[in-house]
Amino acid sequence: MTRRILPALVLCAALVFSAAAPAQDLAAPVLLVAQRDFQDRFYGATILLVKPIGQDRHVGVIVNRPTPVTLGKMFPEHGPSQKIADPVYLGGPYSTDVLYALVQRPDSPGSGSVQFTPDLFLALAGGTVDRIIEAQGDQARFFAGMVVWSAGELRAEVKQGLWYLRDPDTQLVLRKSTDGLWEELVGSAERAAKAI
């Protein structure tokens, strides 16, 4: 199977070695839920799984943007890809020609992988993604592209009121269908904000 490996090896290294801290200050993995007023054509009504990579920079993937494309359509000659019926998700506008895998497991799936929760990893390296397709496709979600924030950019967006923040939840992120998920989470966040 042929696929392009993430060209920004520095980004991969930063992801692997970033430090953890409380999610409230954006120094730990976090789930972002776009607020209703965030009427951006690309990011409106989205949910993102995000991780800091140091120096107040962040990366993440959009978890509720399925495409009509499957791995079987992308790799018609690859048997294991044919067995995965779920769609490939649009993870973001950066490196859309690269395939990433978000997989639930108790330990790292291999080199170039980043931990988001105790049992949730994002695989960035091509060989690791290939092994996930071949052995754990039913426990993974596949993304084309990701979102990248420069230093302070995400913090500024949160201060502008564009996102609700919540702790990442593996079951929520890997829910079989994301239909209605944004509405559910934004409604919950709005009710919680009114109760304060």
PDB file of C-alpha atoms in Angstrom, residues 68-189:
ATOM      1  CA  PRO A  68     -18.229   9.848   1.099  1.00  0.00           C
ATOM      2  CA  VAL A  69     -14.863   8.106   0.568  1.00  0.00           C
ATOM      3  CA  THR A  70     -13.825   4.818   2.210  1.00  0.00           C
ATOM      4  CA  LEU A  71     -10.376   3.253   2.474  1.00  0.00           C
ATOM      5  CA  GLY A  72     -11.564   0.666  -0.043  1.00  0.00           C
ATOM      6  CA  LYS A  73     -12.168   3.417  -2.604  1.00  0.00           C
ATOM      7  CA  MET A  74      -8.812   5.013  -1.812  1.00  0.00           C
ATOM      8  CA  PHE A  75      -6.881   1.734  -2.038  1.00  0.00           C
ATOM      9  CA  PRO A  76      -8.891  -0.607  -4.314  1.00  0.00           C
ATOM     10  CA  GLU A  77      -6.063  -3.159  -4.583  1.00  0.00           C
ATOM     11  CA  HIS A  78      -5.472  -3.432  -0.815  1.00  0.00           C
ATOM     12  CA  GLY A  79      -7.512  -6.252   0.760  1.00  0.00           C
ATOM     13  CA  PRO A  80      -7.501  -4.994   4.381  1.00  0.00           C
ATOM     14  CA  SER A  81      -8.736  -1.552   3.235  1.00  0.00           C
ATOM     15  CA  GLN A  82     -11.676  -3.224   1.491  1.00  0.00           C
ATOM     16  CA  LYS A  83     -12.834  -4.663   4.824  1.00  0.00           C
ATOM     17  CA  ILE A  84     -13.275  -1.226   6.458  1.00  0.00           C
ATOM     18  CA  ALA A  85     -16.729   0.087   5.575  1.00  0.00           C
ATOM     19  CA  ASP A  86     -16.583   3.286   7.642  1.00  0.00           C
ATOM     20  CA  PRO A  87     -15.866   6.554   5.839  1.00  0.00           C
ATOM     21  CA  VAL A  88     -12.589   8.430   5.933  1.00  0.00           C
ATOM     22  CA  TYR A  89     -13.074  11.689   7.862  1.00  0.00           C
ATOM     23  CA  LEU A  90     -11.829  15.123   6.835  1.00  0.00           C
ATOM     24  CA  GLY A  91      -9.482  15.847   9.739  1.00  0.00           C
ATOM     25  CA  GLY A  92      -8.636  19.382   8.661  1.00  0.00           C
ATOM     26  CA  PRO A  93      -7.154  21.513   5.897  1.00  0.00           C
ATOM     27  CA  TYR A  94      -3.466  20.750   6.567  1.00  0.00           C
ATOM     28  CA  SER A  95      -1.894  17.757   4.745  1.00  0.00           C
ATOM     29  CA  THR A  96      -5.155  16.445   3.311  1.00  0.00           C
ATOM     30  CA  ASP A  97      -3.137  14.066   1.144  1.00  0.00           C
ATOM     31  CA  VAL A  98      -1.879  12.264   4.288  1.00  0.00           C
ATOM     32  CA  LEU A  99      -3.856   9.544   6.069  1.00  0.00           C
ATOM     33  CA  TYR A 100      -3.893   9.454   9.895  1.00  0.00           C
ATOM     34  CA  ALA A 101      -5.462   6.886  12.223  1.00  0.00           C
ATOM     35  CA  LEU A 102      -7.111   7.457  15.583  1.00  0.00           C
ATOM     36  CA  VAL A 103      -7.144   4.116  17.393  1.00  0.00           C
ATOM     37  CA  GLN A 104      -8.408   2.856  20.733  1.00  0.00           C
ATOM     38  CA  ARG A 105      -5.928   0.580  22.523  1.00  0.00           C
ATOM     39  CA  PRO A 106      -4.127   0.423  25.899  1.00  0.00           C
ATOM     40  CA  ASP A 107      -0.659   1.121  24.480  1.00  0.00           C
ATOM     41  CA  SER A 108       0.978   2.951  21.597  1.00  0.00           C
ATOM     42  CA  PRO A 109       0.333   1.413  18.170  1.00  0.00           C
ATOM     43  CA  GLY A 110       3.888   2.217  17.064  1.00  0.00           C
ATOM     44  CA  SER A 111       6.358   4.913  16.129  1.00  0.00           C
ATOM     45  CA  GLY A 112       5.014   8.339  15.290  1.00  0.00           C
ATOM     46  CA  SER A 113       1.966   7.938  17.541  1.00  0.00           C
ATOM     47  CA  VAL A 114       0.576  10.507  19.945  1.00  0.00           C
ATOM     48  CA  GLN A 115      -1.505   9.780  23.049  1.00  0.00           C
ATOM     49  CA  PHE A 116      -4.686  11.793  23.664  1.00  0.00           C
ATOM     50  CA  THR A 117      -6.317   9.780  26.460  1.00  0.00           C
ATOM     51  CA  PRO A 118      -5.163   6.672  28.367  1.00  0.00           C
ATOM     52  CA  ASP A 119      -6.605   4.502  25.571  1.00  0.00           C
ATOM     53  CA  LEU A 120      -6.657   6.762  22.487  1.00  0.00           C
ATOM     54  CA  PHE A 121      -3.738   7.332  20.112  1.00  0.00           C
ATOM     55  CA  LEU A 122      -3.319   9.235  16.854  1.00  0.00           C
ATOM     56  CA  ALA A 123      -0.940   7.465  14.475  1.00  0.00           C
ATOM     57  CA  LEU A 124       0.962   9.805  12.171  1.00  0.00           C
ATOM     58  CA  ALA A 125       3.635   7.565  10.625  1.00  0.00           C
ATOM     59  CA  GLY A 126       2.741   5.728   7.426  1.00  0.00           C
ATOM     60  CA  GLY A 127       3.921   2.300   8.557  1.00  0.00           C
ATOM     61  CA  THR A 128       1.963   2.535  11.799  1.00  0.00           C
ATOM     62  CA  VAL A 129      -1.202   3.625   9.980  1.00  0.00           C
ATOM     63  CA  ASP A 130      -0.765   0.710   7.557  1.00  0.00           C
ATOM     64  CA  ARG A 131      -0.474  -1.777  10.457  1.00  0.00           C
ATOM     65  CA  ILE A 132      -3.635  -0.342  12.054  1.00  0.00           C
ATOM     66  CA  ILE A 133      -5.535  -0.770   8.775  1.00  0.00           C
ATOM     67  CA  GLU A 134      -4.356  -4.371   8.536  1.00  0.00           C
ATOM     68  CA  ALA A 135      -4.870  -5.424  12.180  1.00  0.00           C
ATOM     69  CA  GLN A 136      -7.173  -2.967  13.998  1.00  0.00           C
ATOM     70  CA  GLY A 137      -9.326  -1.291  11.374  1.00  0.00           C
ATOM     71  CA  ASP A 138     -12.485  -1.938  13.384  1.00  0.00           C
ATOM     72  CA  GLN A 139     -11.048  -0.081  16.411  1.00  0.00           C
ATOM     73  CA  ALA A 140      -9.893   2.964  14.466  1.00  0.00           C
ATOM     74  CA  ARG A 141     -11.085   6.015  12.611  1.00  0.00           C
ATOM     75  CA  PHE A 142      -9.142   7.298   9.622  1.00  0.00           C
ATOM     76  CA  PHE A 143      -8.588  10.963   8.742  1.00  0.00           C
ATOM     77  CA  ALA A 144      -7.311  12.837   5.730  1.00  0.00           C
ATOM     78  CA  GLY A 145      -5.665  16.016   6.985  1.00  0.00           C
ATOM     79  CA  MET A 146      -5.458  17.780  10.336  1.00  0.00           C
ATOM     80  CA  VAL A 147      -5.764  21.242  11.893  1.00  0.00           C
ATOM     81  CA  VAL A 148      -2.670  23.175  12.974  1.00  0.00           C
ATOM     82  CA  TRP A 149      -2.674  26.304  15.167  1.00  0.00           C
ATOM     83  CA  SER A 150       0.351  28.596  15.387  1.00  0.00           C
ATOM     84  CA  ALA A 151       1.603  29.941  18.738  1.00  0.00           C
ATOM     85  CA  GLY A 152      -1.266  31.512  20.704  1.00  0.00           C
ATOM     86  CA  GLU A 153      -3.794  31.107  17.890  1.00  0.00           C
ATOM     87  CA  LEU A 154      -6.074  28.589  19.619  1.00  0.00           C
ATOM     88  CA  ARG A 155      -5.884  30.491  22.911  1.00  0.00           C
ATOM     89  CA  ALA A 156      -7.067  33.616  21.056  1.00  0.00           C
ATOM     90  CA  GLU A 157      -9.962  31.708  19.477  1.00  0.00           C
ATOM     91  CA  VAL A 158     -11.074  30.418  22.884  1.00  0.00           C
ATOM     92  CA  LYS A 159     -10.918  33.958  24.308  1.00  0.00           C
ATOM     93  CA  GLN A 160     -13.078  35.138  21.376  1.00  0.00           C
ATOM     94  CA  GLY A 161     -15.724  32.624  22.444  1.00  0.00           C
ATOM     95  CA  LEU A 162     -15.491  30.418  19.361  1.00  0.00           C
ATOM     96  CA  TRP A 163     -15.138  27.091  21.219  1.00  0.00           C
ATOM     97  CA  TYR A 164     -16.519  25.226  24.194  1.00  0.00           C
ATOM     98  CA  LEU A 165     -13.861  23.078  25.875  1.00  0.00           C
ATOM     99  CA  ARG A 166     -14.402  19.657  27.390  1.00  0.00           C
ATOM    100  CA  ASP A 167     -12.237  16.735  28.399  1.00  0.00           C
ATOM    101  CA  PRO A 168     -11.615  14.228  25.606  1.00  0.00           C
ATOM    102  CA  ASP A 169     -13.715  11.063  25.746  1.00  0.00           C
ATOM    103  CA  THR A 170     -12.686   8.036  23.689  1.00  0.00           C
ATOM    104  CA  GLN A 171     -16.202   6.602  23.329  1.00  0.00           C
ATOM    105  CA  LEU A 172     -17.576   9.958  22.209  1.00  0.00           C
ATOM    106  CA  VAL A 173     -14.759  10.595  19.721  1.00  0.00           C
ATOM    107  CA  LEU A 174     -15.052   7.132  18.161  1.00  0.00           C
ATOM    108  CA  ARG A 175     -18.861   6.966  18.196  1.00  0.00           C
ATOM    109  CA  LYS A 176     -19.981   4.948  15.160  1.00  0.00           C
ATOM    110  CA  SER A 177     -22.145   7.723  13.747  1.00  0.00           C
ATOM    111  CA  THR A 178     -21.398  11.404  14.310  1.00  0.00           C
ATOM    112  CA  ASP A 179     -24.827  12.488  13.021  1.00  0.00           C
ATOM    113  CA  GLY A 180     -26.269  14.908  15.578  1.00  0.00           C
ATOM    114  CA  LEU A 181     -23.164  14.761  17.777  1.00  0.00           C
ATOM    115  CA  TRP A 182     -22.350  18.472  17.467  1.00  0.00           C
ATOM    116  CA  GLU A 183     -25.948  19.436  18.303  1.00  0.00           C
ATOM    117  CA  GLU A 184     -25.841  17.157  21.354  1.00  0.00           C
ATOM    118  CA  LEU A 185     -22.540  18.568  22.648  1.00  0.00           C
ATOM    119  CA  VAL A 186     -23.275  22.226  21.939  1.00  0.00           C
ATOM    120  CA  GLY A 187     -26.672  21.886  23.630  1.00  0.00           C
ATOM    121  CA  SER A 188     -25.059  20.308  26.686  1.00  0.00           C
ATOM    122  CA  ALA A 189     -22.417  23.059  26.830  1.00  0.00           C
TER     123      ALA A 189
END
